[in-house]
Short mmCIF file of C-alpha atoms in Angstrom, two decimals:
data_model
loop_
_atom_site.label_atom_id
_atom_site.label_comp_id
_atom_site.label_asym_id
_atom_site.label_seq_id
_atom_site.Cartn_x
_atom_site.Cartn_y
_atom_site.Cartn_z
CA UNK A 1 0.00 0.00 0.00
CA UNK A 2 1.24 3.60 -0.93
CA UNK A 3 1.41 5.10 2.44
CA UNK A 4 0.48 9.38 2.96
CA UNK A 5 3.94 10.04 3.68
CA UNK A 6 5.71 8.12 0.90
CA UNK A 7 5.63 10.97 -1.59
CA UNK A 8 3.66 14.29 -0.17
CA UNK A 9 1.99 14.90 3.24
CA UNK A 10 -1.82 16.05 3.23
CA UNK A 11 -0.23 20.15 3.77
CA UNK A 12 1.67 20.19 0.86
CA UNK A 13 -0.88 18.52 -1.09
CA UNK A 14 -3.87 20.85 -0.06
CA UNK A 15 -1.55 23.47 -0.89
CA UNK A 16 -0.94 22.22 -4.59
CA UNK A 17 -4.34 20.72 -4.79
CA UNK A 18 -6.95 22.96 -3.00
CA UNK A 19 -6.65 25.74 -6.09
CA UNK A 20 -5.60 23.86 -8.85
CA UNK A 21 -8.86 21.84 -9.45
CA UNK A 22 -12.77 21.32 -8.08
CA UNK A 23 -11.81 18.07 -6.26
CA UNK A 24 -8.84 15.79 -6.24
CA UNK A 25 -8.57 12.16 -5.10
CA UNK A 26 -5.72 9.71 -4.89
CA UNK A 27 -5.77 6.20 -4.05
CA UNK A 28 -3.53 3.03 -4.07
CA UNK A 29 -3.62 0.21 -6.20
CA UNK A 30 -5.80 -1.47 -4.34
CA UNK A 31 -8.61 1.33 -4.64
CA UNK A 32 -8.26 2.80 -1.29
CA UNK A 33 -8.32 6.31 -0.32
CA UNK A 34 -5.19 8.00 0.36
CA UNK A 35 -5.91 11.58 0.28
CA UNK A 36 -8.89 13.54 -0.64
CA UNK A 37 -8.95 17.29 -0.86
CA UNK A 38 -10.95 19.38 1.09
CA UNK A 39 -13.18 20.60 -1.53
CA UNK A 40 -13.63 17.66 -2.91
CA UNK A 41 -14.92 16.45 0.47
CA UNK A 42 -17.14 19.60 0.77
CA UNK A 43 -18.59 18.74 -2.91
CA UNK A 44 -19.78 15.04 -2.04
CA UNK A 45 -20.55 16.40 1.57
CA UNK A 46 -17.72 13.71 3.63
CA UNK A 47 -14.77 14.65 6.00
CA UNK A 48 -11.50 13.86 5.25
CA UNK A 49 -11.65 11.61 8.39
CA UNK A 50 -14.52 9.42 7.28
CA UNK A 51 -12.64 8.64 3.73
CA UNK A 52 -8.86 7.86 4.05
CA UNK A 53 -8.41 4.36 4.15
CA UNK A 54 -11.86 3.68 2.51
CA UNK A 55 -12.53 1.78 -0.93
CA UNK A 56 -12.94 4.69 -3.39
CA UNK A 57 -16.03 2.57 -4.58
CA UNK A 58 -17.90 2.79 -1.12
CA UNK A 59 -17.09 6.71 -1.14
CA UNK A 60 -17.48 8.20 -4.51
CA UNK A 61 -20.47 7.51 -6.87
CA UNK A 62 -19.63 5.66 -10.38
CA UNK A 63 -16.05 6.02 -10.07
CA UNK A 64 -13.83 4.62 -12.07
CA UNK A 65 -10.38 5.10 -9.74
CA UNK A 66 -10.19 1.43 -8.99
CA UNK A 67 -10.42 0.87 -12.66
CA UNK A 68 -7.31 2.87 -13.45
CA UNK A 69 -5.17 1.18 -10.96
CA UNK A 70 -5.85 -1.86 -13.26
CA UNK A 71 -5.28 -0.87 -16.58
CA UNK A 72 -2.92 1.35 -15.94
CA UNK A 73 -4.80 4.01 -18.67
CA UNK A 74 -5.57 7.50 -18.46
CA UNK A 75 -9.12 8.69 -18.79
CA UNK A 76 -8.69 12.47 -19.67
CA UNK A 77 -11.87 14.45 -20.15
CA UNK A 78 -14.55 11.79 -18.96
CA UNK A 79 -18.34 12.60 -17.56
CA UNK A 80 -19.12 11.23 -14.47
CA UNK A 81 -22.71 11.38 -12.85
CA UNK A 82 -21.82 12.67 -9.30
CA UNK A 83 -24.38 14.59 -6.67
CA UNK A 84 -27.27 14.95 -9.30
CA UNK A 85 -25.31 16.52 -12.01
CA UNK A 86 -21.96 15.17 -14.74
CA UNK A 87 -18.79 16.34 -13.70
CA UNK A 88 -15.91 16.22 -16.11
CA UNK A 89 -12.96 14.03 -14.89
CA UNK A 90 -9.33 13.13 -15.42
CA UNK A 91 -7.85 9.81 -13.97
CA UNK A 92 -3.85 9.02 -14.21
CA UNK A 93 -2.55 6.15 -12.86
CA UNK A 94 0.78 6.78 -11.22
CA UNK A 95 3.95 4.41 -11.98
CA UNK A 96 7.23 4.25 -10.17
CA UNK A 97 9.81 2.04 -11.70
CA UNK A 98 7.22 0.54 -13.70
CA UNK A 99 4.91 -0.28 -11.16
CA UNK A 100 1.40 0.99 -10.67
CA UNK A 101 1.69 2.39 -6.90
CA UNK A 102 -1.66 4.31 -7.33
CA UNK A 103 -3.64 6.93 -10.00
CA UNK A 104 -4.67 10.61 -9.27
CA UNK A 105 -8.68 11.87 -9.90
CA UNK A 106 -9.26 15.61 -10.67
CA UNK A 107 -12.79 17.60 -11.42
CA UNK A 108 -11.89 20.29 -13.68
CA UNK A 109 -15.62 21.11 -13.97
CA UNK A 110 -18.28 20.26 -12.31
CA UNK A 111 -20.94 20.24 -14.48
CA UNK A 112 -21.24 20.57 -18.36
CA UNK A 113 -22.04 24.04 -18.32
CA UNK A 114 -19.22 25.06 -16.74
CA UNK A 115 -16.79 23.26 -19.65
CA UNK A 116 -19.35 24.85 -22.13
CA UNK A 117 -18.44 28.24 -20.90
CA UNK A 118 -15.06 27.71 -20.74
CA UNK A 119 -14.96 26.16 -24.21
CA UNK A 120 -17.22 29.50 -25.02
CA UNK A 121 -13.81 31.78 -23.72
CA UNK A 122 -11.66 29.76 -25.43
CA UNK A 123 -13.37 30.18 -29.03
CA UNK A 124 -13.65 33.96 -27.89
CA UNK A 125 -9.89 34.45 -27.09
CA UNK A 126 -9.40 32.28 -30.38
CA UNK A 127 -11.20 35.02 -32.62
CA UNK A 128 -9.85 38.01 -30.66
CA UNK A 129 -6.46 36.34 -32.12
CA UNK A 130 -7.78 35.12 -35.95
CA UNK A 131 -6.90 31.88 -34.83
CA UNK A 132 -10.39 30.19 -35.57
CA UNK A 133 -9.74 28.09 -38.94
CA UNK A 134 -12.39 28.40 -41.47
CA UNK A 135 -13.02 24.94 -42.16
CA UNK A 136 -15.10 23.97 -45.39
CA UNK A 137 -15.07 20.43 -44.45
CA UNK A 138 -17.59 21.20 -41.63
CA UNK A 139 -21.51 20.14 -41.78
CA UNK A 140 -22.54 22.99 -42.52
CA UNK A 141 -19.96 24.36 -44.56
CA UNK A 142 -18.65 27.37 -42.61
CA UNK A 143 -16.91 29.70 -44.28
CA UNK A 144 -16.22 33.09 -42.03
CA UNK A 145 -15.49 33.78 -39.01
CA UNK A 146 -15.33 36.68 -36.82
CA UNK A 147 -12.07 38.09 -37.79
CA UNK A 148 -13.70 38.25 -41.33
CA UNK A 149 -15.43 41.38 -40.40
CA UNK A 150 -12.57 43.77 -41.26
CA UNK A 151 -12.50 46.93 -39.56
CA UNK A 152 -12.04 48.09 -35.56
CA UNK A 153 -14.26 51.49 -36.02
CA UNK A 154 -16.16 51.34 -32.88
CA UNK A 155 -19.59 50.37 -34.21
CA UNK A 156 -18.13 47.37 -35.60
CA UNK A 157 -16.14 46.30 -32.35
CA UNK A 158 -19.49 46.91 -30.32
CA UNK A 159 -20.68 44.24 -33.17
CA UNK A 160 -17.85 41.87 -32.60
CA UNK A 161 -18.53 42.34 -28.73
CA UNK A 162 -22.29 41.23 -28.99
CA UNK A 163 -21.45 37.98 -31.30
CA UNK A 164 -19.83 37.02 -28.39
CA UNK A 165 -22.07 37.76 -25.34
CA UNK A 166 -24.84 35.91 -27.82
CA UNK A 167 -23.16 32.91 -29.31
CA UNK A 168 -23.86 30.62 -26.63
CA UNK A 169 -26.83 29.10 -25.53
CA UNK A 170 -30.00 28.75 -28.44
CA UNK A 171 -31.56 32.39 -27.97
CA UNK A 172 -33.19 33.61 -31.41
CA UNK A 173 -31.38 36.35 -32.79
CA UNK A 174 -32.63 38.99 -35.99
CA UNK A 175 -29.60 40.34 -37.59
CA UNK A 176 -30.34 43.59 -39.67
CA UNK A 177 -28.80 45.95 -41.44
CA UNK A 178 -28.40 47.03 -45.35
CA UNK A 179 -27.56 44.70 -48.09
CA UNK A 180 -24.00 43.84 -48.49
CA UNK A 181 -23.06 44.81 -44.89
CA UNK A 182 -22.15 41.32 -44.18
CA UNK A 183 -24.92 39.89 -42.22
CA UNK A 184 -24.06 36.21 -43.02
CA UNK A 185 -20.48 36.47 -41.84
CA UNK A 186 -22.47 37.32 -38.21
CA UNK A 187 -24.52 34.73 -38.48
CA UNK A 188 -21.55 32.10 -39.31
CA UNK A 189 -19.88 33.58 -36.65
CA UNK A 190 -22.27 33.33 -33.93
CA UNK A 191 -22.89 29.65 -35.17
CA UNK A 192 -18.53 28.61 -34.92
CA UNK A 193 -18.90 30.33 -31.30
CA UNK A 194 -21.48 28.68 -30.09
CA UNK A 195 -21.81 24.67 -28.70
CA UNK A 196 -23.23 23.88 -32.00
CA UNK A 197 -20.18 24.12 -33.96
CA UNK A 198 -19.95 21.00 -34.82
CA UNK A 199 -23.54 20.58 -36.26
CA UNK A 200 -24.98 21.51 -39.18
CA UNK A 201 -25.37 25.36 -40.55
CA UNK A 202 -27.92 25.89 -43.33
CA UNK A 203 -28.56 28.75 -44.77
CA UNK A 204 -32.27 29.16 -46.35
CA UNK A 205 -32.79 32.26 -48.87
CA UNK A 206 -35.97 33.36 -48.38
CA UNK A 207 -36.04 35.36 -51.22
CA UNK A 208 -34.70 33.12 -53.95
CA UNK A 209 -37.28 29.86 -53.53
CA UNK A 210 -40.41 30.10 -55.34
CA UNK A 211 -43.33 30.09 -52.85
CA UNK A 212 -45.45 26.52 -54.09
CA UNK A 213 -41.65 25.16 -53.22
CA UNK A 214 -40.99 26.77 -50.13
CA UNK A 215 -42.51 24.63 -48.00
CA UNK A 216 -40.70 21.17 -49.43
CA UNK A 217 -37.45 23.46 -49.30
CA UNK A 218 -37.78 24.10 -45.56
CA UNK A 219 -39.78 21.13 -44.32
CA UNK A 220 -39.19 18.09 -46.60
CA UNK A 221 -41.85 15.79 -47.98
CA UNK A 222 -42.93 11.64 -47.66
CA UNK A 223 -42.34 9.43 -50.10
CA UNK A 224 -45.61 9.03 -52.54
CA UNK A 225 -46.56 12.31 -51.92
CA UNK A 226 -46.67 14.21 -55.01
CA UNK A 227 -46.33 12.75 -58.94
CA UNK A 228 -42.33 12.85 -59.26
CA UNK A 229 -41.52 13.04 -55.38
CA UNK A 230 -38.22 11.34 -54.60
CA UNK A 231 -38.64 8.05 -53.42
CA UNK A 232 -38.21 7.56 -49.61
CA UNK A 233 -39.17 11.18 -49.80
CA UNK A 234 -36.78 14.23 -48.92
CA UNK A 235 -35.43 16.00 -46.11
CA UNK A 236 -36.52 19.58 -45.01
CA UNK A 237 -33.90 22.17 -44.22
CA UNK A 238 -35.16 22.32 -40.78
CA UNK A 239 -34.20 18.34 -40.51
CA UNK A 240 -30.90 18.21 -41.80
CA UNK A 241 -30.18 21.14 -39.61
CA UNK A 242 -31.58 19.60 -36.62
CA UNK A 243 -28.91 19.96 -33.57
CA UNK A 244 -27.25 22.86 -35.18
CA UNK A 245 -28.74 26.56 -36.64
CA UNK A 246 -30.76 27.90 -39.83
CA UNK A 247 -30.02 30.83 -41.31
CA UNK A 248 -33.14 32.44 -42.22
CA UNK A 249 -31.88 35.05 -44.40
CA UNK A 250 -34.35 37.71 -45.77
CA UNK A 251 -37.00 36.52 -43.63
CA UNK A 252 -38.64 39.43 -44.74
CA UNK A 253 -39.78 38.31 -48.12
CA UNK A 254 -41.57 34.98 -47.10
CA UNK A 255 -44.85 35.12 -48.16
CA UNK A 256 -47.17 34.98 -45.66
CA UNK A 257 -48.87 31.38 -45.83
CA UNK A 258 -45.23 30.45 -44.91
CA UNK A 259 -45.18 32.77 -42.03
CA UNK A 260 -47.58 30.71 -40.20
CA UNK A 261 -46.08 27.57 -40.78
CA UNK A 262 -42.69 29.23 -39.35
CA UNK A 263 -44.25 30.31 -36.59
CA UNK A 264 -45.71 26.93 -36.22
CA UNK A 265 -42.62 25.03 -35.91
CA UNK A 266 -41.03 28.02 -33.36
CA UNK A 267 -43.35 27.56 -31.16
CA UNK A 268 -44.00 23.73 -31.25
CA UNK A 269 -40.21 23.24 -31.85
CA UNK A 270 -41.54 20.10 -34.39
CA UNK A 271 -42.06 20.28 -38.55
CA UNK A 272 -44.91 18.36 -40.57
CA UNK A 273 -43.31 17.22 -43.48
CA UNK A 274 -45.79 17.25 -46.64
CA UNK A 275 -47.64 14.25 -46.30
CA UNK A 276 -46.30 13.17 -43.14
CA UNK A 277 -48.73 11.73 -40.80
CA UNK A 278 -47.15 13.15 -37.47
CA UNK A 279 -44.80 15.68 -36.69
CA UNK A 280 -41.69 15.45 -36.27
CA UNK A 281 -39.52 17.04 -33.11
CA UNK A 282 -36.30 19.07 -33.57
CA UNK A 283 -33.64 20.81 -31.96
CA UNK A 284 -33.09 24.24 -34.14
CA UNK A 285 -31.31 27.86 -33.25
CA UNK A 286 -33.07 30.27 -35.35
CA UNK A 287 -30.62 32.96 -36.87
CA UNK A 288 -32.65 35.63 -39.30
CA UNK A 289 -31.60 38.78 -41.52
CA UNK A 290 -33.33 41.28 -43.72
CA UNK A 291 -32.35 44.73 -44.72
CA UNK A 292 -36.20 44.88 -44.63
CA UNK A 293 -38.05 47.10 -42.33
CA UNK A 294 -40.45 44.63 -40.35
CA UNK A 295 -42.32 47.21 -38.63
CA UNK A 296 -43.72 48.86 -41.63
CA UNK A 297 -44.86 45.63 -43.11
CA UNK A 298 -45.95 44.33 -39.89
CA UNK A 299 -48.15 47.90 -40.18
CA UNK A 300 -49.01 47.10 -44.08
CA UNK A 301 -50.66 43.51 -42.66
CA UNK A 302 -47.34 42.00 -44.98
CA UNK A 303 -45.51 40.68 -41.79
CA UNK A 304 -46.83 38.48 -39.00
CA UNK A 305 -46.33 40.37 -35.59
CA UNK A 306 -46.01 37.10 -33.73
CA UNK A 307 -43.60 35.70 -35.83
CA UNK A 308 -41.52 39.13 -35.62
CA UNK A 309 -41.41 38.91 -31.83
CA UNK A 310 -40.51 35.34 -32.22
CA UNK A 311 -37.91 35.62 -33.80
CA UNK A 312 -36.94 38.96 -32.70
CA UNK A 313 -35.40 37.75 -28.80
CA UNK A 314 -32.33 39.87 -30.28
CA UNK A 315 -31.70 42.35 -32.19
CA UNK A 316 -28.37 42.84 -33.13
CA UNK A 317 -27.94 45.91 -36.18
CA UNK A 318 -24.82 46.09 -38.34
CA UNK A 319 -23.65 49.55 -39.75
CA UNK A 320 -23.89 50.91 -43.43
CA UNK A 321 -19.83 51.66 -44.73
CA UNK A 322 -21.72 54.90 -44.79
CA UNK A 323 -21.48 54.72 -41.06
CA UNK A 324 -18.05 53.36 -40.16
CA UNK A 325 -15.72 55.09 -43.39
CA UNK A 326 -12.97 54.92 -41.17
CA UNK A 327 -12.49 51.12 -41.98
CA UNK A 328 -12.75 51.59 -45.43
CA UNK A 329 -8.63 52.24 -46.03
CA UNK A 330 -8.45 48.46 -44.01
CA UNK A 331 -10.84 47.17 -46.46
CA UNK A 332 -9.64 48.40 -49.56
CA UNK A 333 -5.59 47.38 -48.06
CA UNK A 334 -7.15 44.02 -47.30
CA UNK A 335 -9.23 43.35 -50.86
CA UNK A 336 -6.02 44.38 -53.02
CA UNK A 337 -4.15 41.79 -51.00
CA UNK A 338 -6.97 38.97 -51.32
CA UNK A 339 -7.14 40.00 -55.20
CA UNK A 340 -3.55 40.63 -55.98
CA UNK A 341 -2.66 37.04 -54.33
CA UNK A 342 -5.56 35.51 -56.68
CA UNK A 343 -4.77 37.39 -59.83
CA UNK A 344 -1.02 37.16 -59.53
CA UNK A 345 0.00 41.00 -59.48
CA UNK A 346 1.94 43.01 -57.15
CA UNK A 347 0.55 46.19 -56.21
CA UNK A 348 3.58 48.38 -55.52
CA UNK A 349 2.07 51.53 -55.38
CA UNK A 350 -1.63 53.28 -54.43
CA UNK A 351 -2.72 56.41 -55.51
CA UNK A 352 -2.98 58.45 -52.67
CA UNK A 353 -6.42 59.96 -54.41
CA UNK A 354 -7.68 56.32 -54.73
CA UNK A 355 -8.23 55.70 -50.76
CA UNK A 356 -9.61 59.72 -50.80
CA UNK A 357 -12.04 58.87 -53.22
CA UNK A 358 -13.44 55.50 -51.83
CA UNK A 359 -13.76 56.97 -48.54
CA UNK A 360 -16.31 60.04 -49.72
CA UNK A 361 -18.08 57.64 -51.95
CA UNK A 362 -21.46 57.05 -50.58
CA UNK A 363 -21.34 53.10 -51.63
CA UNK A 364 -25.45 52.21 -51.97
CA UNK A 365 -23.88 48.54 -51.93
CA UNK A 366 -21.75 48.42 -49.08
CA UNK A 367 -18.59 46.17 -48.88
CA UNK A 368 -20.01 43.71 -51.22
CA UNK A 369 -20.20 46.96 -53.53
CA UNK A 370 -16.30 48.22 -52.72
CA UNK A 371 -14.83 44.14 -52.84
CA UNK A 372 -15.84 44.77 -56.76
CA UNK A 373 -14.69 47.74 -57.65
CA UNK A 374 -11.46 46.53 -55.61
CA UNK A 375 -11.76 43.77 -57.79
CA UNK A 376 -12.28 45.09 -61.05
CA UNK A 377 -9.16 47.72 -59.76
CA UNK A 378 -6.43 45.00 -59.02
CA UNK A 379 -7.39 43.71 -63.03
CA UNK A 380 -7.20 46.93 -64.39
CA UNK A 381 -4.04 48.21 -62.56
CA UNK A 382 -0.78 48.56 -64.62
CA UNK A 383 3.15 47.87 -63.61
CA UNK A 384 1.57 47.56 -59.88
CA UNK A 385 0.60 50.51 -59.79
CA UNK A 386 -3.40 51.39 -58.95
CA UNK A 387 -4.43 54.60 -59.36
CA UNK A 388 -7.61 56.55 -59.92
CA UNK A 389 -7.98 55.55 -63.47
CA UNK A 390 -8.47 51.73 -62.31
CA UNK A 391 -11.83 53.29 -60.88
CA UNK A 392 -14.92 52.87 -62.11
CA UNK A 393 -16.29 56.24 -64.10
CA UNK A 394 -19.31 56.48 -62.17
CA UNK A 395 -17.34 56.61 -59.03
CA UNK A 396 -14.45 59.19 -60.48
CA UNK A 397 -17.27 61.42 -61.39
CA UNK A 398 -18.62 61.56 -57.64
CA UNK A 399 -18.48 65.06 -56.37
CA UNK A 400 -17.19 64.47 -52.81
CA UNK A 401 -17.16 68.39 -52.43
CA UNK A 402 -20.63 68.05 -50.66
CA UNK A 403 -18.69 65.72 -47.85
CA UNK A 404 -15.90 67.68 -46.53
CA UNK A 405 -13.45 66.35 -44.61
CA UNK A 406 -12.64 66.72 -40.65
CA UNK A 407 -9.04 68.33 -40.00
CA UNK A 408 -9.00 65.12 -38.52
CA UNK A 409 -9.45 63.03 -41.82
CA UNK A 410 -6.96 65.83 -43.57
CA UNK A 411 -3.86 65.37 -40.89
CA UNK A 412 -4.56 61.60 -41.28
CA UNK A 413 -4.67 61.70 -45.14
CA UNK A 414 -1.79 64.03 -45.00
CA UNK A 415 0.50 62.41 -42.55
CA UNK A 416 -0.56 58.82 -44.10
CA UNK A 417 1.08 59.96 -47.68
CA UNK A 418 4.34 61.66 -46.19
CA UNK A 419 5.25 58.20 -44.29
CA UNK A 420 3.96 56.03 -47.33
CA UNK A 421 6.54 58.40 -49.47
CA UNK A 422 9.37 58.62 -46.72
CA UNK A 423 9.02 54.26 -46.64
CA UNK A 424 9.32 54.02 -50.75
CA UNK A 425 12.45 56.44 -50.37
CA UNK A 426 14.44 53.94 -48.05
CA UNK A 427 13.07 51.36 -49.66
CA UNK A 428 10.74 50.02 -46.45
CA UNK A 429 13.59 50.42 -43.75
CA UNK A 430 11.59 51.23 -41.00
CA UNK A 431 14.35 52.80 -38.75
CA UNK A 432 15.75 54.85 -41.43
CA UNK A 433 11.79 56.36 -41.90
CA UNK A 434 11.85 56.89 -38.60
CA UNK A 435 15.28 58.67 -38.86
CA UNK A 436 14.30 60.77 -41.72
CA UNK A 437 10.75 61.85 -40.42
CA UNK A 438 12.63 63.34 -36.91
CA UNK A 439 9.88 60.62 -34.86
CA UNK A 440 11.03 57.48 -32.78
CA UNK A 441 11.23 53.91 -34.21
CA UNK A 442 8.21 53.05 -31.71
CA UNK A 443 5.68 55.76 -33.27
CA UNK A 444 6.88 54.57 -37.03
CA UNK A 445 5.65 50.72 -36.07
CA UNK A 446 2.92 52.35 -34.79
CA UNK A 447 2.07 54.85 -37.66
CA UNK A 448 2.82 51.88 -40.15
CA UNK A 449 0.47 49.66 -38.51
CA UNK A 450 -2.55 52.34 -38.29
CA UNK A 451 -1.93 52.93 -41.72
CA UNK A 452 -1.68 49.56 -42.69
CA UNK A 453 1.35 50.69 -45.12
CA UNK A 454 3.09 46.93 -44.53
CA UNK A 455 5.42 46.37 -47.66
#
């Protein structure tokens, strides 16, 4: 037997053990109880006196300690049912020469919600850092995640900040905002944050299905049901996407008779396939966008109020480019690198009057409108270099005289062209920029990185 003093006293181990996990246990290999921390006692309601010396089976619900001691195997990560609820678990044996002497038990949670939000922070630190991978191999074919949402104006972090708080858990949520804004990239995003990663996102067009086949799009059909129905019938969206989300986008052009049905299976939390004898139960987050306004046609009798409440738990409101211009030289820096790496071209130089341009343009489409004409720009520019001719005429011909700029925007556009100029001139050495310009080689990083003038 593996005696208390024979490698730690019970001090030094409450001193390693109390903070370092919910509850730790070690016994011999024979099963029996050679130290228990205090908290773990507290958790299964047991002093330390009643325990030591005691077979971990008589003192611990569905453990699996004696178990280790036989196998010799470590069970990392492993739900136990203990006091009402599943704990998560880790059981190491312990070897000395060889020999299995005993195996240490740890609760790093205890209970699943716990790991869920811990998993939750992880994710979150993960897409603070554009370390979140966007896998297309996924069910649902995830493409973006939050880092995809260029900019750090403060509407958009606000944005970015809300994802978060509203990824977990299944809470309905009505994303809304202009077309091209990037409203599926949030709803991707709250989907890879949330505990149903791993299942299924589908995205459903409202729009784009005609209305007599709506209702086979979204809830499937039986077999036999119609002339030319696919034998052994066909899957709704709603069912393949059952454990994970549906992205209802422009919810706010589903015709009405559908609006009833949707509301149906929101409340009910089941679908009716057509033909189906009984419904069917599933396990759906609701995600839904328009660049509609649902109040008027809620007012014009064109938009169910229920259903808008339904799925309105959330509202979370993405800004025109009108609204954040100050990402727009990020944007424009990051869709000539996207489209110069596709297209094979190096841009080596930027018209200063380009970014001035695109920033007082009033862009009716958004980013989806400005990736284009980046785009079409990167295609059209010559010897590297992009300049205002690349642009589209409608856009050189915009008077920006009726949107002045801040002295703000005019230092910035000012000092942004002297350091781009000064960096071209030494040929990118950042020190001798720094050197030139009279400034410290701490404000040039600093300058360089605002500006986004990386060679």
């Amino acid at each position: 037997m593996m005696g208390t003093g024979d490698i730690f006293n019970h001090k030094l181990l409450d001193i390693i053990f109390e903070s370092a996990s919910y509850g730790t246990v070690i016994v011999d290999n024979n099963g029996k109880i050679q130290y228990m921390s205090e908290n773990y006692c507290a958790f299964i309601n047991i002093t330390r006196e009643q325990v030591i010396g005691e077979y971990v089976v008589n003192v611990i619900e569905n453990t699996r300690m004696h178990l280790v001691v036989q196998t010799g195997k470590s069970e990392i990560g492993d739900l136990q049912f203990l006091k009402g609820n599943f704990v998560i678990a880790n059981r190491i044996p312990i070897f000395e020469q060889n020999r299995i002497i005993g195996a240490i038990g740890t609760i790093i949670f205890r209970d699943v919600n716990e790991w869920k939000k811990m998993n939750r922070h992880i994710q979150n630190r993960l897409a603070d850092k554009n370390l979140l991978t966007s896998n297309t191999e996924n069910k649902g074919n995830v493409q973006y995640a939050l880092h995809h949402l260029i900019g750090d104006s403060p509407k958009l972090v606000q944005v970015r900040e809300l994802v978060k708080k509203v990824a977990g858990g299944k809470i309905s949520v009505l994303i809304r905002g202009e077309s091209g804004t990037g409203k599926e990239i949030i709803a991707q995003s709250i989907h890879r944050l949330s505990e149903r990663s791993d299942q299924p996102f589908i995205k459903v067009n409202c729009a784009s299905i005609p209305e007599q086949l709506l209702e086979s799009e979204l809830f499937g059909y039986e077999e036999g049901t119609f002339t030319g129905a696919k034998k052994g019938g066909r899957k709704g969206k709603f069912q393949i996407a059952d454990g994970g989300t549906i992205f209802l986008d422009e919810i706010g052009d589903m015709p009405q008779q559908m609006q009833s049905k949707l509301l149906r299976v929101l409340q009910e939390q089941e679908i009716e396939p057509i033909g189906a004898s009984f419904p069917k139960k599933i396990d759906v987050r609701i995600i839904a966008a328009t660049n509609r306004p649902l109040e008027e046609l809620i007012k014009e009798g064109r938009f169910r109020e229920d259903l808008f409440y339904r799925i309105n738990a959330l509202q979370l409101f993405l800004p025109s480019l009108r609204e954040r211009r100050e990402d727009i030289p990020l944007l424009i820096d990051h869709f000539i690198e996207k489209y110069s790496s596709e297209v094979g071209k190096r841009m080596t130089m930027i018209e200063e009057d380009v970014y001035t341009i695109l920033r007082h343009y009033h862009w009716p489409g958004n980013i989806r409108e400005l990736e284009n004409v980046i785009e079409a720009c990167v295609y059209l520019a010559e010897n590297g270099h992009l300049t205002i001719n690349c642009l589209p005429d409608y856009i050189q011909s915009h008077e920006t005289s009726n949107q002045p700029k801040s002295l703000k925007e005019m230092m910035e556009d000012h000092e942004r062209t002297v350091i781009k100029k000064t960096l071209i001139k030494v040929n990118y050495d950042r020190e001798e920029a720094a050197k030139a310009l009279g400034i410290g080689n701490s404000t040039i990083y600093d300058k360089i990185k605002k500006y986004k003038l990386f060679h």
